[in-house]
């Protein structure tokens, strides 16, 4: 008797990127069929205006329409699309939901995007990130650094799920738009951004007892790009990056370089996606501040970077 499987599509629509995973779920594990990422910066200006910009909605619809074509070609049985920080904040989110219902409904009738809470976002990120890690390396502190928010999740891989989590309103797009206006940022801008990050992290660290953690796992584009650069890769290589172990000293060195670097120079780096060029400095500041706190509180000296994250968690939830 053959092993049954179901083909699912997971879509993660964040502040900066929209990503697609199509996978077969076989006995509770994922077998990748297709992965894709587009930078659409849906959250552009939301922090300042409280509204989605028409151009940002148009970019997102174009990417989602392409994804819908791929889903039809692959014959998916189920689809789940989640939207995170920017969509929680936008006053005109009804326009976004009407668009997603129209595009997704053409693939799977009744499919719509859903806004998830920071708590559920954290749980899905944790589920996706730790699936391939040795349980003996726990407890894990998983950090999902997005465009508008950063989730800290503490837990073990024993099936019980996270024991503590917090969603902080710090992300690479939000920090860049608020503080990093010059190219390259001035010392005063960087100092203001650090103060902002430290203030928001203080609340997160009060809620999540990171001193219990033994392994730090970073997920999403800021972390994977920093790892690629720390590893000295000439181009982005998912296989080399996934589950790579990086010395904190190397991650901090690369972060310092990126923060001080003009955008034109960042764009010439082989592993750098063009959509991350303007905002990765903001993300690097979050990583540096977290590295300092985790070293002090938990004695952590290395970062494990996972290519599997909330997208995999969404797929597994189906």
Short mmCIF file of C-alpha atoms in Angstrom, two decimals, residues 14-252:
data_model
loop_
_atom_site.label_atom_id
_atom_site.label_comp_id
_atom_site.label_asym_id
_atom_site.label_seq_id
_atom_site.Cartn_x
_atom_site.Cartn_y
_atom_site.Cartn_z
CA UNK A 14 5.44 40.01 4.81
CA UNK A 15 6.35 43.67 4.90
CA UNK A 16 9.18 43.32 2.39
CA UNK A 17 8.77 40.01 0.53
CA UNK A 18 6.16 37.54 -0.66
CA UNK A 19 7.22 33.90 -0.80
CA UNK A 20 5.74 30.69 -2.16
CA UNK A 21 6.37 27.09 -1.18
CA UNK A 22 4.72 24.19 -2.96
CA UNK A 23 5.40 20.87 -1.25
CA UNK A 24 4.10 17.36 -0.88
CA UNK A 25 3.29 16.49 2.73
CA UNK A 26 4.25 12.86 3.31
CA UNK A 27 3.89 11.38 6.79
CA UNK A 28 4.14 14.79 8.39
CA UNK A 29 7.25 15.87 6.47
CA UNK A 30 7.66 18.22 3.52
CA UNK A 31 9.10 17.32 0.14
CA UNK A 32 9.78 20.53 -1.76
CA UNK A 33 8.31 20.92 -5.21
CA UNK A 34 8.91 24.65 -5.75
CA UNK A 35 10.17 27.64 -3.75
CA UNK A 36 10.16 31.24 -4.89
CA UNK A 37 10.60 34.70 -3.39
CA UNK A 38 9.83 38.18 -4.68
CA UNK A 39 10.61 41.51 -3.04
CA UNK A 40 7.43 43.62 -3.32
CA UNK A 41 7.82 45.89 -0.24
CA UNK A 42 4.10 45.76 0.53
CA UNK A 43 4.77 47.71 3.72
CA UNK A 44 6.41 50.66 1.95
CA UNK A 45 5.28 53.79 3.81
CA UNK A 46 2.79 51.96 6.06
CA UNK A 47 4.69 52.94 9.21
CA UNK A 48 4.28 56.63 8.31
CA UNK A 49 0.88 56.70 6.56
CA UNK A 50 -1.01 53.73 8.03
CA UNK A 51 -2.06 52.78 4.49
CA UNK A 52 -0.91 50.46 1.72
CA UNK A 53 0.41 52.46 -1.24
CA UNK A 54 -1.34 51.69 -4.56
CA UNK A 55 2.00 50.84 -6.19
CA UNK A 56 2.84 48.40 -3.39
CA UNK A 57 -0.53 46.66 -3.77
CA UNK A 58 0.02 46.45 -7.54
CA UNK A 59 3.47 44.86 -7.09
CA UNK A 60 2.02 42.33 -4.67
CA UNK A 61 -0.87 41.45 -6.98
CA UNK A 62 1.52 40.91 -9.90
CA UNK A 63 3.66 38.52 -7.85
CA UNK A 64 0.66 36.67 -6.43
CA UNK A 65 -0.84 36.26 -9.90
CA UNK A 66 2.39 34.65 -11.08
CA UNK A 67 2.32 32.37 -8.04
CA UNK A 68 -1.27 31.40 -8.86
CA UNK A 69 -0.14 30.26 -12.31
CA UNK A 70 2.59 28.09 -10.77
CA UNK A 71 0.11 26.59 -8.28
CA UNK A 72 -2.26 25.65 -11.09
CA UNK A 73 0.58 24.07 -13.08
CA UNK A 74 1.68 22.05 -10.03
CA UNK A 75 -1.86 20.92 -9.17
CA UNK A 76 -2.01 21.96 -5.52
CA UNK A 77 -4.77 20.50 -3.34
CA UNK A 78 -4.70 23.09 -0.54
CA UNK A 79 -3.41 26.63 -0.16
CA UNK A 80 -2.84 28.84 2.86
CA UNK A 81 -1.67 32.44 2.62
CA UNK A 82 -0.78 34.41 5.71
CA UNK A 83 -0.05 38.09 6.01
CA UNK A 84 1.93 39.54 8.85
CA UNK A 85 3.14 42.84 10.29
CA UNK A 86 2.32 45.37 7.55
CA UNK A 87 -1.19 43.98 7.06
CA UNK A 88 -1.92 44.20 10.78
CA UNK A 89 -1.01 47.90 10.62
CA UNK A 90 -2.68 49.04 7.36
CA UNK A 91 -5.99 50.88 7.46
CA UNK A 92 -6.92 49.94 3.87
CA UNK A 93 -6.25 46.22 4.30
CA UNK A 94 -9.72 45.42 2.87
CA UNK A 95 -8.32 46.27 -0.59
CA UNK A 96 -5.55 43.76 -0.02
CA UNK A 97 -7.97 41.02 1.07
CA UNK A 98 -10.29 41.61 -1.89
CA UNK A 99 -7.32 41.25 -4.24
CA UNK A 100 -6.02 38.06 -2.62
CA UNK A 101 -9.48 36.48 -2.57
CA UNK A 102 -9.85 37.14 -6.31
CA UNK A 103 -6.42 35.76 -7.23
CA UNK A 104 -6.31 32.77 -4.85
CA UNK A 105 -9.98 31.87 -5.38
CA UNK A 106 -9.19 31.17 -9.03
CA UNK A 107 -6.84 28.39 -7.87
CA UNK A 108 -8.65 26.94 -4.85
CA UNK A 109 -12.26 28.13 -4.44
CA UNK A 110 -12.77 30.02 -1.20
CA UNK A 111 -9.06 30.53 -0.52
CA UNK A 112 -8.25 33.89 1.06
CA UNK A 113 -5.33 35.50 2.81
CA UNK A 114 -5.49 35.71 6.58
CA UNK A 115 -3.81 38.04 9.02
CA UNK A 116 -2.16 36.14 11.84
CA UNK A 117 -1.23 37.44 15.25
CA UNK A 118 2.36 37.89 16.32
CA UNK A 119 1.94 34.86 18.59
CA UNK A 120 0.82 32.58 15.76
CA UNK A 121 3.50 34.01 13.48
CA UNK A 122 6.07 33.07 16.11
CA UNK A 123 4.70 29.54 16.52
CA UNK A 124 4.70 28.88 12.75
CA UNK A 125 8.25 30.24 12.40
CA UNK A 126 9.43 27.99 15.22
CA UNK A 127 7.74 24.93 13.70
CA UNK A 128 9.41 25.52 10.35
CA UNK A 129 12.85 26.46 11.68
CA UNK A 130 13.67 23.61 14.05
CA UNK A 131 12.34 20.64 12.07
CA UNK A 132 15.79 19.40 11.00
CA UNK A 133 17.76 20.30 14.14
CA UNK A 134 19.02 17.83 16.73
CA UNK A 135 16.66 18.00 19.74
CA UNK A 136 19.72 17.71 22.01
CA UNK A 137 20.78 21.21 20.86
CA UNK A 138 17.71 22.76 22.50
CA UNK A 139 16.28 24.80 23.99
CA UNK A 140 16.27 26.93 20.84
CA UNK A 141 15.80 30.67 20.52
CA UNK A 142 14.40 31.20 17.01
CA UNK A 143 14.49 34.75 15.66
CA UNK A 144 12.46 35.62 12.56
CA UNK A 145 13.56 39.07 11.38
CA UNK A 146 11.13 40.56 8.90
CA UNK A 147 10.45 43.92 7.31
CA UNK A 148 8.08 45.23 9.97
CA UNK A 149 8.48 42.95 12.97
CA UNK A 150 10.88 40.53 14.62
CA UNK A 151 9.66 37.42 16.43
CA UNK A 152 11.63 35.82 19.28
CA UNK A 153 10.51 32.26 20.11
CA UNK A 154 11.91 29.96 22.78
CA UNK A 155 11.22 26.24 22.94
CA UNK A 156 12.30 22.64 22.39
CA UNK A 157 11.63 20.29 19.47
CA UNK A 158 9.64 17.87 21.61
CA UNK A 159 6.32 18.65 19.94
CA UNK A 160 5.09 20.83 22.78
CA UNK A 161 5.70 23.99 20.76
CA UNK A 162 7.10 27.30 21.97
CA UNK A 163 7.33 27.98 25.70
CA UNK A 164 7.62 31.76 25.25
CA UNK A 165 7.40 34.20 22.36
CA UNK A 166 7.21 37.90 21.59
CA UNK A 167 6.64 39.90 18.41
CA UNK A 168 8.55 43.20 18.48
CA UNK A 169 7.75 46.02 16.06
CA UNK A 170 11.29 46.23 14.72
CA UNK A 171 12.12 45.12 11.20
CA UNK A 172 14.48 46.14 8.42
CA UNK A 173 11.94 48.27 6.52
CA UNK A 174 10.49 49.96 9.61
CA UNK A 175 13.93 50.85 10.99
CA UNK A 176 15.20 52.12 7.65
CA UNK A 177 12.16 54.34 7.06
CA UNK A 178 12.26 55.77 10.57
CA UNK A 179 15.97 56.36 11.05
CA UNK A 180 18.37 55.47 8.22
CA UNK A 181 17.69 58.24 5.72
CA UNK A 182 21.19 59.01 4.41
CA UNK A 183 23.28 56.91 2.04
CA UNK A 184 25.32 55.69 3.82
CA UNK A 185 23.61 56.38 7.15
CA UNK A 186 25.22 58.98 9.39
CA UNK A 187 26.60 58.04 12.81
CA UNK A 188 23.71 59.94 14.39
CA UNK A 189 21.14 57.98 12.34
CA UNK A 190 22.73 54.66 13.28
CA UNK A 191 22.81 55.66 16.95
CA UNK A 192 19.11 56.60 16.83
CA UNK A 193 18.27 53.29 15.15
CA UNK A 194 20.21 51.36 17.79
CA UNK A 195 18.40 53.18 20.58
CA UNK A 196 15.05 52.36 18.94
CA UNK A 197 16.00 48.68 18.57
CA UNK A 198 17.30 48.40 22.13
CA UNK A 199 14.10 49.93 23.48
CA UNK A 200 11.90 47.44 21.61
CA UNK A 201 14.19 44.51 22.37
CA UNK A 202 14.08 45.27 26.10
CA UNK A 203 10.36 44.49 26.09
CA UNK A 204 10.90 41.30 24.10
CA UNK A 205 13.71 40.09 26.35
CA UNK A 206 11.57 40.70 29.41
CA UNK A 207 8.92 38.37 27.94
CA UNK A 208 11.22 35.65 26.57
CA UNK A 209 13.77 34.12 29.01
CA UNK A 210 16.57 33.79 26.45
CA UNK A 211 19.06 32.79 29.17
CA UNK A 212 17.53 29.29 28.91
CA UNK A 213 18.53 28.95 25.24
CA UNK A 214 21.44 26.83 24.06
CA UNK A 215 21.13 27.40 20.29
CA UNK A 216 20.28 30.58 18.36
CA UNK A 217 18.50 29.99 15.04
CA UNK A 218 18.04 32.90 12.64
CA UNK A 219 15.52 32.78 9.79
CA UNK A 220 14.48 35.06 6.89
CA UNK A 221 16.39 37.16 4.40
CA UNK A 222 18.53 39.36 6.62
CA UNK A 223 20.00 36.33 8.38
CA UNK A 224 20.49 34.25 5.24
CA UNK A 225 22.22 37.15 3.45
CA UNK A 226 24.50 37.85 6.42
CA UNK A 227 25.40 34.14 6.53
CA UNK A 228 26.19 34.10 2.81
CA UNK A 229 28.54 37.04 3.25
CA UNK A 230 30.12 35.62 6.42
CA UNK A 231 30.75 32.36 4.55
CA UNK A 232 32.47 34.30 1.77
CA UNK A 233 30.06 33.11 -0.95
CA UNK A 234 30.35 34.80 -4.34
CA UNK A 235 26.64 34.16 -5.00
CA UNK A 236 23.61 33.11 -3.01
CA UNK A 237 23.68 29.35 -2.36
CA UNK A 238 20.75 27.98 -0.33
CA UNK A 239 22.40 24.59 0.20
CA UNK A 240 25.53 26.18 1.72
CA UNK A 241 23.53 28.63 3.85
CA UNK A 242 20.92 26.23 5.21
CA UNK A 243 21.88 25.04 8.71
CA UNK A 244 25.27 26.78 8.47
CA UNK A 245 26.91 27.56 11.81
CA UNK A 246 28.39 31.04 11.91
CA UNK A 247 30.62 32.57 14.58
CA UNK A 248 28.97 35.62 16.14
CA UNK A 249 32.20 37.56 15.52
CA UNK A 250 31.86 36.93 11.76
CA UNK A 251 28.18 37.92 11.71
CA UNK A 252 28.90 41.15 13.64
#
